[in-house]
Amino acid sequence: MDATDRKILDILQADASIPVATIAERVGMSTAPCWRRIRKLEEDGVITRRVALLSRRKANVPMTVFVAVKAPRHAVEWLQAFRKLIADIPEIVEAWRLTGEADYQLRIVVPDIETYDVVYQRMISRLEFSDISSAIAMEEMKYTTAIPTNYIATK
């Protein structure tokens, strides 16, 4: 991994549909070597996949709800059931296991509060929780899928 690889990653994180020739030009190399670098980054697992990011508003899921979950017990069976639950609910777009007060943090996207309540009801009907606390996002102040590349070790 070198500075050129990091530049390629920054470009792809901004727009993965940019043609390889354009990326090559931006990083100061010819197309074939640039393409080989991108393939190597994929093979090495640095680039895990390329996706299309949708507008939540146009997809009619403008509301974001952050949900803090406390497990009733810390047992493998409960964790497996929780993993299945979050995998089965498409409105849950992120799930994190945490330290601190809450055990898990979910990010849920829905059209409105009524739909969130349906998701909530599905969750509590399938699994026991000690506590579920919801916070509705009022303003998206920053959102990015790009991660900083300046921490990637160089050769």
PDB file of C-alpha atoms in Angstrom:
ATOM      1  CA  MET A   1       0.000   0.000   0.000  1.00  0.00           C
ATOM      2  CA  ASP A   2       1.444   3.336  -1.021  1.00  0.00           C
ATOM      3  CA  ALA A   3       0.279   6.908  -1.561  1.00  0.00           C
ATOM      4  CA  THR A   4      -1.029   6.037  -5.047  1.00  0.00           C
ATOM      5  CA  ASP A   5      -3.146   3.193  -3.659  1.00  0.00           C
ATOM      6  CA  ARG A   6      -4.577   5.568  -1.047  1.00  0.00           C
ATOM      7  CA  LYS A   7      -5.423   8.109  -3.780  1.00  0.00           C
ATOM      8  CA  ILE A   8      -7.153   5.373  -5.785  1.00  0.00           C
ATOM      9  CA  LEU A   9      -9.145   4.365  -2.704  1.00  0.00           C
ATOM     10  CA  ASP A  10     -10.158   7.968  -2.009  1.00  0.00           C
ATOM     11  CA  ILE A  11     -11.393   8.351  -5.602  1.00  0.00           C
ATOM     12  CA  LEU A  12     -13.323   5.069  -5.518  1.00  0.00           C
ATOM     13  CA  GLN A  13     -14.888   5.904  -2.162  1.00  0.00           C
ATOM     14  CA  ALA A  14     -16.207   9.144  -3.633  1.00  0.00           C
ATOM     15  CA  ASP A  15     -17.548   7.450  -6.792  1.00  0.00           C
ATOM     16  CA  ALA A  16     -16.909   3.797  -7.618  1.00  0.00           C
ATOM     17  CA  SER A  17     -18.362   4.252 -11.109  1.00  0.00           C
ATOM     18  CA  ILE A  18     -15.494   6.436 -12.315  1.00  0.00           C
ATOM     19  CA  PRO A  19     -13.796   4.744 -15.279  1.00  0.00           C
ATOM     20  CA  VAL A  20     -10.369   3.241 -14.607  1.00  0.00           C
ATOM     21  CA  ALA A  21      -8.859   5.508 -17.282  1.00  0.00           C
ATOM     22  CA  THR A  22     -10.057   8.589 -15.376  1.00  0.00           C
ATOM     23  CA  ILE A  23      -8.736   7.229 -12.079  1.00  0.00           C
ATOM     24  CA  ALA A  24      -5.398   6.453 -13.733  1.00  0.00           C
ATOM     25  CA  GLU A  25      -5.181   9.982 -15.095  1.00  0.00           C
ATOM     26  CA  ARG A  26      -5.973  11.494 -11.685  1.00  0.00           C
ATOM     27  CA  VAL A  27      -3.235   9.478  -9.959  1.00  0.00           C
ATOM     28  CA  GLY A  28      -0.701   9.959 -12.747  1.00  0.00           C
ATOM     29  CA  MET A  29      -0.372   6.490 -14.222  1.00  0.00           C
ATOM     30  CA  SER A  30      -1.547   4.520 -17.245  1.00  0.00           C
ATOM     31  CA  THR A  31      -4.774   2.527 -17.260  1.00  0.00           C
ATOM     32  CA  ALA A  32      -3.445  -1.066 -17.115  1.00  0.00           C
ATOM     33  CA  PRO A  33      -1.269  -0.632 -14.011  1.00  0.00           C
ATOM     34  CA  CYS A  34      -4.076   1.290 -12.320  1.00  0.00           C
ATOM     35  CA  TRP A  35      -6.540  -1.498 -13.090  1.00  0.00           C
ATOM     36  CA  ARG A  36      -4.062  -4.043 -11.661  1.00  0.00           C
ATOM     37  CA  ARG A  37      -3.756  -2.012  -8.469  1.00  0.00           C
ATOM     38  CA  ILE A  38      -7.539  -1.888  -8.090  1.00  0.00           C
ATOM     39  CA  ARG A  39      -7.802  -5.666  -8.648  1.00  0.00           C
ATOM     40  CA  LYS A  40      -5.059  -6.228  -6.037  1.00  0.00           C
ATOM     41  CA  LEU A  41      -6.893  -4.021  -3.548  1.00  0.00           C
ATOM     42  CA  GLU A  42      -9.988  -6.164  -4.150  1.00  0.00           C
ATOM     43  CA  GLU A  43      -8.063  -9.435  -3.876  1.00  0.00           C
ATOM     44  CA  ASP A  44      -6.403  -8.250  -0.640  1.00  0.00           C
ATOM     45  CA  GLY A  45      -9.811  -7.422   0.821  1.00  0.00           C
ATOM     46  CA  VAL A  46      -9.133  -3.692   1.146  1.00  0.00           C
ATOM     47  CA  ILE A  47     -12.007  -3.060  -1.272  1.00  0.00           C
ATOM     48  CA  THR A  48     -14.735  -5.373  -0.009  1.00  0.00           C
ATOM     49  CA  ARG A  49     -17.465  -4.464  -2.516  1.00  0.00           C
ATOM     50  CA  ARG A  50     -18.825  -1.717  -4.719  1.00  0.00           C
ATOM     51  CA  VAL A  51     -22.385  -0.555  -4.182  1.00  0.00           C
ATOM     52  CA  ALA A  52     -24.896   2.072  -5.224  1.00  0.00           C
ATOM     53  CA  LEU A  53     -25.890   4.453  -2.435  1.00  0.00           C
ATOM     54  CA  LEU A  54     -29.552   5.382  -2.574  1.00  0.00           C
ATOM     55  CA  SER A  55     -31.259   8.592  -1.554  1.00  0.00           C
ATOM     56  CA  ARG A  56     -33.230   7.761   1.586  1.00  0.00           C
ATOM     57  CA  ARG A  57     -35.757  10.463   0.721  1.00  0.00           C
ATOM     58  CA  LYS A  58     -36.330   9.132  -2.805  1.00  0.00           C
ATOM     59  CA  ALA A  59     -36.569   5.598  -1.362  1.00  0.00           C
ATOM     60  CA  ASN A  60     -39.192   6.925   1.083  1.00  0.00           C
ATOM     61  CA  VAL A  61     -37.235   6.112   4.248  1.00  0.00           C
ATOM     62  CA  PRO A  62     -36.234   9.618   5.368  1.00  0.00           C
ATOM     63  CA  MET A  63     -36.590   8.996   9.113  1.00  0.00           C
ATOM     64  CA  THR A  64     -33.619   7.643  11.030  1.00  0.00           C
ATOM     65  CA  VAL A  65     -34.149   6.138  14.469  1.00  0.00           C
ATOM     66  CA  PHE A  66     -31.259   5.210  16.721  1.00  0.00           C
ATOM     67  CA  VAL A  67     -32.178   2.407  19.092  1.00  0.00           C
ATOM     68  CA  ALA A  68     -30.177   1.469  22.185  1.00  0.00           C
ATOM     69  CA  VAL A  69     -30.797  -2.120  23.268  1.00  0.00           C
ATOM     70  CA  LYS A  70     -30.029  -3.758  26.590  1.00  0.00           C
ATOM     71  CA  ALA A  71     -29.927  -7.544  26.596  1.00  0.00           C
ATOM     72  CA  PRO A  72     -31.836  -9.338  29.366  1.00  0.00           C
ATOM     73  CA  ARG A  73     -28.912 -11.722  29.773  1.00  0.00           C
ATOM     74  CA  HIS A  74     -25.565 -12.288  28.146  1.00  0.00           C
ATOM     75  CA  ALA A  75     -25.983 -15.744  26.676  1.00  0.00           C
ATOM     76  CA  VAL A  76     -24.963 -17.266  23.363  1.00  0.00           C
ATOM     77  CA  GLU A  77     -28.547 -18.328  22.595  1.00  0.00           C
ATOM     78  CA  TRP A  78     -29.880 -14.795  23.072  1.00  0.00           C
ATOM     79  CA  LEU A  79     -27.091 -13.320  20.936  1.00  0.00           C
ATOM     80  CA  GLN A  80     -27.783 -15.817  18.138  1.00  0.00           C
ATOM     81  CA  ALA A  81     -31.496 -14.979  18.242  1.00  0.00           C
ATOM     82  CA  PHE A  82     -30.672 -11.256  18.203  1.00  0.00           C
ATOM     83  CA  ARG A  83     -28.363 -11.692  15.207  1.00  0.00           C
ATOM     84  CA  LYS A  84     -31.170 -13.509  13.365  1.00  0.00           C
ATOM     85  CA  LEU A  85     -33.680 -10.821  14.326  1.00  0.00           C
ATOM     86  CA  ILE A  86     -31.582  -7.941  13.009  1.00  0.00           C
ATOM     87  CA  ALA A  87     -30.746  -9.875   9.829  1.00  0.00           C
ATOM     88  CA  ASP A  88     -34.467 -10.439   9.173  1.00  0.00           C
ATOM     89  CA  ILE A  89     -35.523  -6.789   9.487  1.00  0.00           C
ATOM     90  CA  PRO A  90     -34.413  -4.753   6.435  1.00  0.00           C
ATOM     91  CA  GLU A  91     -35.190  -1.434   8.131  1.00  0.00           C
ATOM     92  CA  ILE A  92     -32.276  -2.129  10.501  1.00  0.00           C
ATOM     93  CA  VAL A  93     -29.374  -0.895   8.390  1.00  0.00           C
ATOM     94  CA  GLU A  94     -26.674  -0.910  11.073  1.00  0.00           C
ATOM     95  CA  ALA A  95     -26.154  -2.811  14.300  1.00  0.00           C
ATOM     96  CA  TRP A  96     -23.275  -2.404  16.724  1.00  0.00           C
ATOM     97  CA  ARG A  97     -22.289  -4.234  19.914  1.00  0.00           C
ATOM     98  CA  LEU A  98     -21.105  -1.687  22.462  1.00  0.00           C
ATOM     99  CA  THR A  99     -19.424  -1.118  25.765  1.00  0.00           C
ATOM    100  CA  GLY A 100     -21.177   1.111  28.282  1.00  0.00           C
ATOM    101  CA  GLU A 101     -24.833   1.527  29.246  1.00  0.00           C
ATOM    102  CA  ALA A 102     -26.415  -0.083  26.184  1.00  0.00           C
ATOM    103  CA  ASP A 103     -25.336  -3.443  24.831  1.00  0.00           C
ATOM    104  CA  TYR A 104     -26.263  -2.725  21.202  1.00  0.00           C
ATOM    105  CA  GLN A 105     -26.958   0.294  19.015  1.00  0.00           C
ATOM    106  CA  LEU A 106     -29.190  -0.005  15.958  1.00  0.00           C
ATOM    107  CA  ARG A 107     -29.780   2.450  13.142  1.00  0.00           C
ATOM    108  CA  ILE A 108     -33.198   2.004  11.624  1.00  0.00           C
ATOM    109  CA  VAL A 109     -34.547   3.820   8.558  1.00  0.00           C
ATOM    110  CA  VAL A 110     -38.312   4.116   8.028  1.00  0.00           C
ATOM    111  CA  PRO A 111     -40.841   6.343   6.279  1.00  0.00           C
ATOM    112  CA  ASP A 112     -42.490   7.532   9.515  1.00  0.00           C
ATOM    113  CA  ILE A 113     -43.041   6.924  13.223  1.00  0.00           C
ATOM    114  CA  GLU A 114     -45.916   4.526  12.561  1.00  0.00           C
ATOM    115  CA  THR A 115     -43.632   2.277  10.540  1.00  0.00           C
ATOM    116  CA  TYR A 116     -40.992   2.460  13.257  1.00  0.00           C
ATOM    117  CA  ASP A 117     -43.624   1.264  15.722  1.00  0.00           C
ATOM    118  CA  VAL A 118     -44.328  -1.738  13.466  1.00  0.00           C
ATOM    119  CA  VAL A 119     -40.588  -2.545  13.441  1.00  0.00           C
ATOM    120  CA  TYR A 120     -40.460  -2.111  17.229  1.00  0.00           C
ATOM    121  CA  GLN A 121     -43.450  -4.430  17.670  1.00  0.00           C
ATOM    122  CA  ARG A 122     -41.787  -7.059  15.447  1.00  0.00           C
ATOM    123  CA  MET A 123     -38.658  -6.868  17.555  1.00  0.00           C
ATOM    124  CA  ILE A 124     -40.330  -7.227  20.953  1.00  0.00           C
ATOM    125  CA  SER A 125     -42.659  -9.976  19.724  1.00  0.00           C
ATOM    126  CA  ARG A 126     -39.682 -12.128  18.696  1.00  0.00           C
ATOM    127  CA  LEU A 127     -37.175 -11.513  21.473  1.00  0.00           C
ATOM    128  CA  GLU A 128     -36.955 -10.422  25.100  1.00  0.00           C
ATOM    129  CA  PHE A 129     -35.105  -7.185  25.911  1.00  0.00           C
ATOM    130  CA  SER A 130     -34.223  -5.548  29.244  1.00  0.00           C
ATOM    131  CA  ASP A 131     -34.626  -2.127  27.676  1.00  0.00           C
ATOM    132  CA  ILE A 132     -35.093  -0.490  24.303  1.00  0.00           C
ATOM    133  CA  SER A 133     -34.543   3.233  24.044  1.00  0.00           C
ATOM    134  CA  SER A 134     -35.230   5.112  20.807  1.00  0.00           C
ATOM    135  CA  ALA A 135     -34.017   8.489  19.592  1.00  0.00           C
ATOM    136  CA  ILE A 136     -35.310  10.016  16.374  1.00  0.00           C
ATOM    137  CA  ALA A 137     -32.724  11.908  14.344  1.00  0.00           C
ATOM    138  CA  MET A 138     -33.800  15.468  13.643  1.00  0.00           C
ATOM    139  CA  GLU A 139     -30.974  16.500  11.317  1.00  0.00           C
ATOM    140  CA  GLU A 140     -28.293  14.590   9.469  1.00  0.00           C
ATOM    141  CA  MET A 141     -25.253  16.736  10.107  1.00  0.00           C
ATOM    142  CA  LYS A 142     -22.678  14.433   8.514  1.00  0.00           C
ATOM    143  CA  TYR A 143     -23.006  11.158   6.700  1.00  0.00           C
ATOM    144  CA  THR A 144     -20.354   9.410   4.694  1.00  0.00           C
ATOM    145  CA  THR A 145     -19.433   5.890   3.753  1.00  0.00           C
ATOM    146  CA  ALA A 146     -15.839   6.942   3.065  1.00  0.00           C
ATOM    147  CA  ILE A 147     -13.249   6.059   5.669  1.00  0.00           C
ATOM    148  CA  PRO A 148      -9.931   7.890   6.106  1.00  0.00           C
ATOM    149  CA  THR A 149      -7.139   6.234   4.149  1.00  0.00           C
ATOM    150  CA  ASN A 150      -4.269   8.087   5.820  1.00  0.00           C
ATOM    151  CA  TYR A 151      -3.987   5.362   8.516  1.00  0.00           C
ATOM    152  CA  ILE A 152      -3.301   2.563   6.054  1.00  0.00           C
ATOM    153  CA  ALA A 153       0.261   1.361   6.527  1.00  0.00           C
ATOM    154  CA  THR A 154       2.639   2.143   3.696  1.00  0.00           C
ATOM    155  CA  LYS A 155       5.150  -0.248   2.201  1.00  0.00           C
TER     156      LYS A 155
END
